[in-house]
C-alpha positions as semicolon CSV with decimal commas, in nm:
position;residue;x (nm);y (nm);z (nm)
1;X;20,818;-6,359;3,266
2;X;20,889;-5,997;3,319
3;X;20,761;-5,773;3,003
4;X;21,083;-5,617;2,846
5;X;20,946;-5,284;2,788
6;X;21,164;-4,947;2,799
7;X;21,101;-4,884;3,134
8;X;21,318;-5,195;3,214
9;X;21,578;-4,943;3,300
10;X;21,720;-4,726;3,616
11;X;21,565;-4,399;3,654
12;X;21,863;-4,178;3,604
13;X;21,867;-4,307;3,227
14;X;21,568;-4,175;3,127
15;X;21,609;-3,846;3,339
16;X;21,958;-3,829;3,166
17;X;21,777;-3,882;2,842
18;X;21,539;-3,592;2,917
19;X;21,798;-3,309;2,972
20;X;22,009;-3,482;2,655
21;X;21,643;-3,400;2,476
22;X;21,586;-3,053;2,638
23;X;21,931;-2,951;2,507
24;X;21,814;-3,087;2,151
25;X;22,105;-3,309;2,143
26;X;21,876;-3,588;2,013
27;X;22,117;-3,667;1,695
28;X;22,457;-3,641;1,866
29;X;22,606;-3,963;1,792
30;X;22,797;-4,134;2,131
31;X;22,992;-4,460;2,153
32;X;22,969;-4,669;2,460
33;X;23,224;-4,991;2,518
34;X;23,058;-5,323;2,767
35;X;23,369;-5,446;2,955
36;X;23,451;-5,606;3,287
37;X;23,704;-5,516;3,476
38;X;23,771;-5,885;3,648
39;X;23,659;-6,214;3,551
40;X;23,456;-6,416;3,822
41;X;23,505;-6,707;4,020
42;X;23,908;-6,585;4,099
43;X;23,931;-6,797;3,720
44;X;24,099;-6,696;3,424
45;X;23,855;-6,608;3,156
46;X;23,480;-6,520;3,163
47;X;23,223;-6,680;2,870
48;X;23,032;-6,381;2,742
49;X;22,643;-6,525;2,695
50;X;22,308;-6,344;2,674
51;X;22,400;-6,175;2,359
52;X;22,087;-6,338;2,128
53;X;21,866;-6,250;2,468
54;X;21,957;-5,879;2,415
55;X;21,948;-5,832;2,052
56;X;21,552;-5,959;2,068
57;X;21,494;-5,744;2,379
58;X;21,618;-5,438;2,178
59;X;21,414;-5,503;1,803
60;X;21,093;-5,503;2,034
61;X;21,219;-5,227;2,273
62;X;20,886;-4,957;2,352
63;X;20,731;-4,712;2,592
64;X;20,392;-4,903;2,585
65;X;20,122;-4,691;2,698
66;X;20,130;-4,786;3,080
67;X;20,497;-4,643;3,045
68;X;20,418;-4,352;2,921
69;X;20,126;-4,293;3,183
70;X;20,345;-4,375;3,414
71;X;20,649;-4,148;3,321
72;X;20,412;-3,852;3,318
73;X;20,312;-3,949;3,673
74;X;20,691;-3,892;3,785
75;X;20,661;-3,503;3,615
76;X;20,865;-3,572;3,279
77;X;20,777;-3,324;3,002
78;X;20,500;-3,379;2,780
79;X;20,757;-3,326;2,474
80;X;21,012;-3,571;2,597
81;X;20,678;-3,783;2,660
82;X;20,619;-3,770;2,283
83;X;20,958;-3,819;2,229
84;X;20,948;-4,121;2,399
85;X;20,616;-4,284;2,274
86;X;20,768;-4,285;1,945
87;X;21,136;-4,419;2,066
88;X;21,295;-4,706;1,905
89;X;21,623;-4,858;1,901
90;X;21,805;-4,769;1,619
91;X;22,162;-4,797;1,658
92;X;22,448;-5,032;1,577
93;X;22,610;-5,290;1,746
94;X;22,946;-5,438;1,699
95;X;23,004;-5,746;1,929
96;X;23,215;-6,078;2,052
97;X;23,040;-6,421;1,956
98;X;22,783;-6,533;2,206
99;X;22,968;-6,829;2,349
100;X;23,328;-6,680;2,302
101;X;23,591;-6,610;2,612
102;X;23,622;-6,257;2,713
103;X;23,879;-6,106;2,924
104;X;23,878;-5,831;3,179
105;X;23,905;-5,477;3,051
106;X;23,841;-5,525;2,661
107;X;23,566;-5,373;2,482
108;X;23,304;-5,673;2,473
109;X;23,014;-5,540;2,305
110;X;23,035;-5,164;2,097
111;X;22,659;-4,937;2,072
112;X;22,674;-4,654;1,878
113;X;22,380;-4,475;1,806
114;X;22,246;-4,120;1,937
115;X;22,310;-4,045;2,252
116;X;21,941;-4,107;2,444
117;X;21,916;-4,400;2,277
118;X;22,272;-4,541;2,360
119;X;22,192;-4,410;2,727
120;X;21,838;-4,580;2,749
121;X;21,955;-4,926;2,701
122;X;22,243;-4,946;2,956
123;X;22,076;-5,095;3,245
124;X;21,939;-5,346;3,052
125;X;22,227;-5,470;2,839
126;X;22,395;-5,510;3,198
127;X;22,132;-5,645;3,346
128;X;22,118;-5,905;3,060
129;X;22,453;-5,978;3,023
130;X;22,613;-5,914;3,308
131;X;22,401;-6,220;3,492
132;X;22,443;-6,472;3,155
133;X;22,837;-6,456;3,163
134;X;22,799;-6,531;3,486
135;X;22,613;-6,832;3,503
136;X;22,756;-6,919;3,144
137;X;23,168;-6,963;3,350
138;X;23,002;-7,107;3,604
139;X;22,886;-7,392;3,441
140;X;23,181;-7,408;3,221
141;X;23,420;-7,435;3,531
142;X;23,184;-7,736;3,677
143;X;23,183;-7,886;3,301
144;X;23,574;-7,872;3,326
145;X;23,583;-8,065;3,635
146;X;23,354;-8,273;3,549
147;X;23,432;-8,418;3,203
148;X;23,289;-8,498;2,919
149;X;23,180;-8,805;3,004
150;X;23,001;-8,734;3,302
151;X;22,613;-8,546;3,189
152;X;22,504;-8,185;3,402
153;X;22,180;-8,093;3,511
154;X;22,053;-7,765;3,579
155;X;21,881;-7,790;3,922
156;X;21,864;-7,413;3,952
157;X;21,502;-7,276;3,889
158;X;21,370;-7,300;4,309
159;X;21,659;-7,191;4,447
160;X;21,736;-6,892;4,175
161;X;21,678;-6,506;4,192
162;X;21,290;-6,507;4,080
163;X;21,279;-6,476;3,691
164;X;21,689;-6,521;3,660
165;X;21,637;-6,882;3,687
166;X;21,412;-6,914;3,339
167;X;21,778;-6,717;3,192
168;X;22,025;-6,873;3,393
169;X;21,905;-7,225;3,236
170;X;21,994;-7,093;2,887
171;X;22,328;-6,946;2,966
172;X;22,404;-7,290;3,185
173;X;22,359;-7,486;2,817
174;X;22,647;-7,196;2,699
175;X;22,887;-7,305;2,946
176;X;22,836;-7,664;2,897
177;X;22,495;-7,836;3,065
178;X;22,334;-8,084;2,878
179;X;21,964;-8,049;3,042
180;X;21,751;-7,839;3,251
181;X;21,463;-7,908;3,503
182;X;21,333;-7,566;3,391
183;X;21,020;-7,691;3,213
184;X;20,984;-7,310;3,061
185;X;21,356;-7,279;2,996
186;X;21,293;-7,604;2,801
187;X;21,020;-7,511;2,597
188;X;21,185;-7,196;2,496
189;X;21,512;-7,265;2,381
190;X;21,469;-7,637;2,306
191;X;21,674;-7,780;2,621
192;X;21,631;-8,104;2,668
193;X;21,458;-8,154;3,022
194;X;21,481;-8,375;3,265
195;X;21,401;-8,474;3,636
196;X;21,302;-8,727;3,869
197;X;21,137;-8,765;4,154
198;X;21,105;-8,592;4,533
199;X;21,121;-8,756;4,869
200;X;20,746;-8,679;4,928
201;X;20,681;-8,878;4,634
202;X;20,863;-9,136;4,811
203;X;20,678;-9,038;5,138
204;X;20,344;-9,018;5,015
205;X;20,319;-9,413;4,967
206;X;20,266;-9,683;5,239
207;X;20,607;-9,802;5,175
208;X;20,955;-9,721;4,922
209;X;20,881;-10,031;4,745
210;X;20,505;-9,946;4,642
211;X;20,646;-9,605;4,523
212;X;20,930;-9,704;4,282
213;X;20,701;-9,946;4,125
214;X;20,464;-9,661;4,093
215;X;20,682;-9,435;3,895
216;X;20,832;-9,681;3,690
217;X;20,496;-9,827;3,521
218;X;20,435;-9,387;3,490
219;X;20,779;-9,347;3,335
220;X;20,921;-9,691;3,158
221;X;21,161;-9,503;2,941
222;X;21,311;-9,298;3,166
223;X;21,311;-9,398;3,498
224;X;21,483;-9,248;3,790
225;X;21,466;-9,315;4,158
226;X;21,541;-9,142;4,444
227;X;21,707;-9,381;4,716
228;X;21,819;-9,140;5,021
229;X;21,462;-9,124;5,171
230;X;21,499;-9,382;5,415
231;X;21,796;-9,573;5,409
232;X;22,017;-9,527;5,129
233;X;22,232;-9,861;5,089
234;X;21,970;-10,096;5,305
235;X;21,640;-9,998;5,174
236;X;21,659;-9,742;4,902
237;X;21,944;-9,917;4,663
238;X;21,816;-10,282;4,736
239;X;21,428;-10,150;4,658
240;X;21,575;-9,950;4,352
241;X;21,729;-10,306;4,249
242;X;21,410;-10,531;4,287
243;X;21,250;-10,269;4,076
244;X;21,498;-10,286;3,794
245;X;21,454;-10,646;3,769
246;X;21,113;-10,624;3,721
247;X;21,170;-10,368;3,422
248;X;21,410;-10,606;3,288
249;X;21,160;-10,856;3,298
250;X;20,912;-10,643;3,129
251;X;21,161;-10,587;2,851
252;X;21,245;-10,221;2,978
253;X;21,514;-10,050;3,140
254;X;21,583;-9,922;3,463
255;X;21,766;-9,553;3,379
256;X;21,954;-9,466;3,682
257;X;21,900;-9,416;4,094
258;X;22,003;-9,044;4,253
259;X;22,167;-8,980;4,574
260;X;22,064;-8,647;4,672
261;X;22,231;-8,661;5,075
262;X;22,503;-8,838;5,269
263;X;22,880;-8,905;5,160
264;X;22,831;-8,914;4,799
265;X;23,171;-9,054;4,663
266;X;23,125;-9,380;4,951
267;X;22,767;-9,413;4,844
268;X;22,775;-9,418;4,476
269;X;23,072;-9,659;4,539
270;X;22,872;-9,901;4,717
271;X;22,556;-9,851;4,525
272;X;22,793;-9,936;4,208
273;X;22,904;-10,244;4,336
274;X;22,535;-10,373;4,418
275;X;22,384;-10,268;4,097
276;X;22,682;-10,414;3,871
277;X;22,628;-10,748;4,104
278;X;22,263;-10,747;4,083
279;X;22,290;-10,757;3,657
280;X;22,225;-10,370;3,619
281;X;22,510;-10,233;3,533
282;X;22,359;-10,002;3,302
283;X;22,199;-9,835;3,573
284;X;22,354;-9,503;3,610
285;X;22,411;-9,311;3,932
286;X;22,312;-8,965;3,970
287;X;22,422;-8,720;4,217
288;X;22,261;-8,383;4,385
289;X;22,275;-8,135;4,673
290;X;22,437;-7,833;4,733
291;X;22,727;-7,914;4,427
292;X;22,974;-7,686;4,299
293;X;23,283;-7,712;4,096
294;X;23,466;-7,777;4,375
295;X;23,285;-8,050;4,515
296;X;23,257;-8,251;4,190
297;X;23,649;-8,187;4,177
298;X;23,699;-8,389;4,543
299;X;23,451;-8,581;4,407
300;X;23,621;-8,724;4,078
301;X;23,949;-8,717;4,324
302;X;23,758;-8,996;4,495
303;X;23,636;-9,202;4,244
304;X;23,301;-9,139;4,301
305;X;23,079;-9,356;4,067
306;X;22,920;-9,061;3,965
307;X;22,757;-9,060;3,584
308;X;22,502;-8,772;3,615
309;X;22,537;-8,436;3,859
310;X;22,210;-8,205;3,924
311;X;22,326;-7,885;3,990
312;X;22,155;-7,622;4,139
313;X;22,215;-7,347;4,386
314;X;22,566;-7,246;4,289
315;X;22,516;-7,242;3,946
316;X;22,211;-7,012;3,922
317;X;22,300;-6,751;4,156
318;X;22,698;-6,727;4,037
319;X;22,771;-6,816;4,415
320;X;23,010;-6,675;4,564
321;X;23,023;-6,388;4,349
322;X;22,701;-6,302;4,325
323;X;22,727;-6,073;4,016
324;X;22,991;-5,972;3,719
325;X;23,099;-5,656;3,767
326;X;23,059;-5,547;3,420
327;X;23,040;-5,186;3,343
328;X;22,885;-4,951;3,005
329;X;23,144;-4,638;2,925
330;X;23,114;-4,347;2,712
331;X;23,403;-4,375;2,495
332;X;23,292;-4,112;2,230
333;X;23,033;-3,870;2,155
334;X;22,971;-3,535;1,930
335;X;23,259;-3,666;1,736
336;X;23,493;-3,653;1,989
337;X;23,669;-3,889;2,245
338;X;23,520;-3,887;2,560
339;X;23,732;-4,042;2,877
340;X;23,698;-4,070;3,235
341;X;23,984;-4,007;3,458
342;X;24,034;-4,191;3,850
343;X;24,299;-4,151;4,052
344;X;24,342;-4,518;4,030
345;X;24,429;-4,527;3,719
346;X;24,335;-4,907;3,659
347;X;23,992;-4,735;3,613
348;X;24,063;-4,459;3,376
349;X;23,872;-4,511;3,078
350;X;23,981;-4,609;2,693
351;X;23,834;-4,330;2,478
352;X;23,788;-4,384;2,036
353;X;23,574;-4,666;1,903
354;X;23,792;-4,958;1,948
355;X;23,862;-5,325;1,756
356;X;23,988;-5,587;1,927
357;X;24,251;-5,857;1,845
358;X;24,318;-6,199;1,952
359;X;24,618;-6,322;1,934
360;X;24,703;-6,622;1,789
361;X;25,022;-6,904;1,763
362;X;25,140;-7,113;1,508
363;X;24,856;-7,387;1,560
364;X;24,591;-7,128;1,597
365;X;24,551;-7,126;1,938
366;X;24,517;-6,859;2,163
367;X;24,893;-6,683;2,246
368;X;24,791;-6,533;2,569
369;X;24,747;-6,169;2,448
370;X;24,414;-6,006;2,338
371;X;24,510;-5,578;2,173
372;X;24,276;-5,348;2,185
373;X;24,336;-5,081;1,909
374;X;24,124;-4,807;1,714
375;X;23,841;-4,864;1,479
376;X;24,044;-4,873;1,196
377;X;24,347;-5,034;1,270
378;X;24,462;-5,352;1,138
379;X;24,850;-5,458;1,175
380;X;24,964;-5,426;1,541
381;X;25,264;-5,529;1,616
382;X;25,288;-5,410;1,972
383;X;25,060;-5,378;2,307
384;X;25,078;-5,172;2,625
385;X;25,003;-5,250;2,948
386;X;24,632;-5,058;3,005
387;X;24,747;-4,889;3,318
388;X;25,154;-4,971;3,366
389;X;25,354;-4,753;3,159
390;X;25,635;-4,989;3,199
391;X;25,464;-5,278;3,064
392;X;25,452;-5,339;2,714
393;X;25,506;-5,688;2,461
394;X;25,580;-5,713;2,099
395;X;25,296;-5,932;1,899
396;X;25,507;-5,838;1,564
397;X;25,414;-6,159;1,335
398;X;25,170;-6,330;1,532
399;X;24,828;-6,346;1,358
400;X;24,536;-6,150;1,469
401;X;24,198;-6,215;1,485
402;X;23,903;-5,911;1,527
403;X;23,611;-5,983;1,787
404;X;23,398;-5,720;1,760
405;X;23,166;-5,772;1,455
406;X;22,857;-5,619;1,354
407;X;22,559;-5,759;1,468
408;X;22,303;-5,521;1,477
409;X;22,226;-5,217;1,178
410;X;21,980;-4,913;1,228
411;X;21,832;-5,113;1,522
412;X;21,770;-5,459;1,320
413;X;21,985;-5,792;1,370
414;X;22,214;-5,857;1,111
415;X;22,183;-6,231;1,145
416;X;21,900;-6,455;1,289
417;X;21,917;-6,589;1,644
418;X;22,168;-6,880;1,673
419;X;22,040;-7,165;1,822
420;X;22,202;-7,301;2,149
421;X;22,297;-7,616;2,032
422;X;22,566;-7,418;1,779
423;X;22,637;-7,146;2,076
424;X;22,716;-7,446;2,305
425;X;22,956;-7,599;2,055
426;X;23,095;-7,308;1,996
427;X;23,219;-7,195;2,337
428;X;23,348;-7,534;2,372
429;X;23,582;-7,526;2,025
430;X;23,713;-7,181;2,178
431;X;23,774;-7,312;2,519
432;X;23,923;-7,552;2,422
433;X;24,197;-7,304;2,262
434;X;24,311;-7,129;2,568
435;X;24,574;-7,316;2,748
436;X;24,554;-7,458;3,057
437;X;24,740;-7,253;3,252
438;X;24,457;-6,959;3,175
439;X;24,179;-7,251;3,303
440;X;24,345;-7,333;3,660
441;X;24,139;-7,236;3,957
442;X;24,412;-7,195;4,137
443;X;24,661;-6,870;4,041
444;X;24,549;-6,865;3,677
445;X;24,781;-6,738;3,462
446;X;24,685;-6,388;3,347
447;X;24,522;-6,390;3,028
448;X;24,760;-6,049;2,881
449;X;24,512;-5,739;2,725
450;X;24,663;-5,441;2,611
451;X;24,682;-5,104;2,377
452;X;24,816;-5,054;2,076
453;X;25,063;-4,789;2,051
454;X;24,841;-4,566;1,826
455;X;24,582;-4,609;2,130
456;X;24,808;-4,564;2,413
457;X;24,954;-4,228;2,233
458;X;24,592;-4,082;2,132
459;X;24,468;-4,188;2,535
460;X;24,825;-4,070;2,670
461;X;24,699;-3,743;2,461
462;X;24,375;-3,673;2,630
463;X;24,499;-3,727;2,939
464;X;24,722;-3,497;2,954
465;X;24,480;-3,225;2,776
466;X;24,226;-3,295;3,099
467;X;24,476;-3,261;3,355
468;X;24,576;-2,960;3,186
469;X;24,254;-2,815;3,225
470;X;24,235;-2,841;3,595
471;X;24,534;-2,601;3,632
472;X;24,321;-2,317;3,460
């Protein structure tokens, strides 16, 4: 894996950095806000992920010595050099739970710190967790389509983006996979792993037969066989079957057959059928190639006999999105809001450290309303649209819940890591709080975030001071 060192970063951060240094503005405290601006996938809520990932990449955060060398290479000054071979992270950072669901525009994450330090780190907190919320909803859209009875695999690693696949295996376990064939991921963060067998496998022997009897005295306990090499329902099932019986007459089980071409929902229908007739109706059926969440959905619309789905492709690389477009602001610095202005003014900027409040009903479910507010509110009782004027909702009455909590201090965790087992469970307890309507694919409902009016009036404020200015 790729060495996490400082110079993880794009290069206008650290020349940034250096005229922040040459202007000795090395203690200026600054505020920067992680947001998105739309969720991916055309869904209705994102799972934020990767934040454990990030909090150990910034305790161990350096300029080793082959940075510096390099650095000085590229013509940096020798006293920003020093500056930097002695640079650690030592800011704060308020944050959402790992796990939680996020919504587009709200503060996810808060760093404050000094300003070179805040600066340094942006690439790499996107870079983090830009790419784990991203595989994180992936898999949680496929684990909504595919219940909870049915068991996902994380196919991913030889079809991923180089290293992403070792990370993309973690945040899949976020969003609701149960095992990886990632043998590193595995080892790493304790996923259980998991895998069969590949056609040359199959190919390599004189005949199908010789080759499932091969693997099964290698793998008695968990034995899985791949029966689309040939001929999947005249010489791949009926082999599969022979071979089961055996096992059963050795005292052991046969644990499931995969289909990995063909029609899927008429071949694990058939295979079904001839398994439960042959006595193995234990046997489960697992399913691969090229699956998404909208294939398993036709899928389960069929009644495909489908127990187990390998997924691989789609979920590692985000497809089709690609990428979340999430984004690091300044929001204050020197102690002073900082905002930038667009002419579209969906993407003028929310200035002041911020909190930010869920909304919640009667049962404690999520009301459909997330408020952002400043630092040190508490009671809002009513949110504005972030760029409508017009738009506005009273939450007068309805309890709210903060996000953002501390989770790192002068540069050190506040908390050990969380293991993935607890992360897992505990995007699924607040999934399962947002109402349907927000977890359609098709025309989501939108998922309501907003200002409080003590935000809106201090933002409405600076506005107006900047476009003031440009009439001078």
């Amino acid at each position: 894996m790729i060495d996490l060192t400082a110079t993880y970063t794009d290069h206008y951060e650290i020349a940034m950095s250096q005229a922040y240094f040459g202007q000795g503005r090395t203690d200026e405290r600054a505020v920067f806000d992680y947001f998105f601006r739309e969720s991916p996938f055309g869904g209705g809520y994102t799972v934020f992920a990767g934040l454990d990932v990030l909090l150990d990449a910034l305790q161990s955060l350096r300029f080793d010595e082959k940075d510096i060398k390099f650095l000085r290479e590229q013509g940096l000054a020798a006293d920003f050099l020093g500056y930097l071979e002695k640079f650690r992270f030592s800011g704060d950072l308020f944050s959402s739970r790992e796990g939680d669901v996020v919504f587009p525009v709200e503060p996810i994450l808060r760093v404050e710190g000094n300003i070179i330090e805040a600066q340094l780190i942006e690439t790499l907190l996107l870079n983090i967790l830009n790419f784990h919320s991203l595989v994180a909803t992936k898999a949680s859209r496929i684990r909504q389509v595919a219940g909870d009875d049915a068991v996902l695999i994380d196919f991913g690693l030889r079809r991923s983006h180089g290293p992403g696949g070792y990370y993309a295996s973690r945040a899949a376990v976020i969003g609701g996979f149960d095992s990886t064939s990632n043998v590193r991921a595995g080892r790493d963060y304790g996923i259980p792993v998991s895998g069969t067998m590949a056609h040359s496998f199959v190919q390599s022997f004189a005949d199908e037969l010789s080759s499932f009897r091969v693997f099964a005295r290698e793998h008695p306990d968990d034995c899985v066989l791949l029966v689309d090499t040939y001929d999947t329902l005249r010489s791949g099932v009926p082999n599969a079957i022979r071979v089961g019986q055996e096992m059963q007459e050795r005292g052991q089980r046969l644990s499931g057959i995969r289909l990995d071409s063909g029609d899927l929902a008429y071949l694990s229908k058939a295979a079904r059928r001839m398994l439960d007739e042959a006595g193995l109706s234990y046997v489960s059926i697992a399913a691969s190639n090229q699956l998404d969440e909208h294939v398993i959905r036709s899928l389960r619309e069929q009644g495909a006999a489908i127990d187990v789905y390998g997924v691989g492709t789609s979920l590692v690389t985000g497809s089709p999105d690609a990428a979340l477009d999430g984004v690091y602001k300044l929001a204050f610095a020197d102690g002073k809001p900082r905002i930038k202005l667009s002419e579209s003014t969906e993407k003028i900027s929310v200035p002041f450290a911020k909190q930010v409040f869920r909304v919640l009903d009667e049962e404690g479910n999520f009301w459909g309303a997330d408020a952002i507010a400043l630092d040190d509110e508490s009671d809002i009782e009513k949110m504005h649209h972030p760029s409508d004027p017009l738009k506005s909702i009273s939450i007068e009455g309805l309890r709210h819940m903060p996000l953002l909590h501390k989770v790192m201090e002068n540069g050190g965790r506040v908390n050990g890591p969380q293991s993935l087992s607890s992360i897992r469970e505990y995007s699924r307890e607040r999934l399962a709080m947002l109402p349907d309507e927000f977890k359609r694919f098709e025309n989501p409902h939108i998922y309501k975030v907003g200002l409080s009016e003590r935000l809106k009036r201090e933002r409405d404020q600076l506005i107006k001071e900047q476009r003031e200015k440009w009439k001078h």
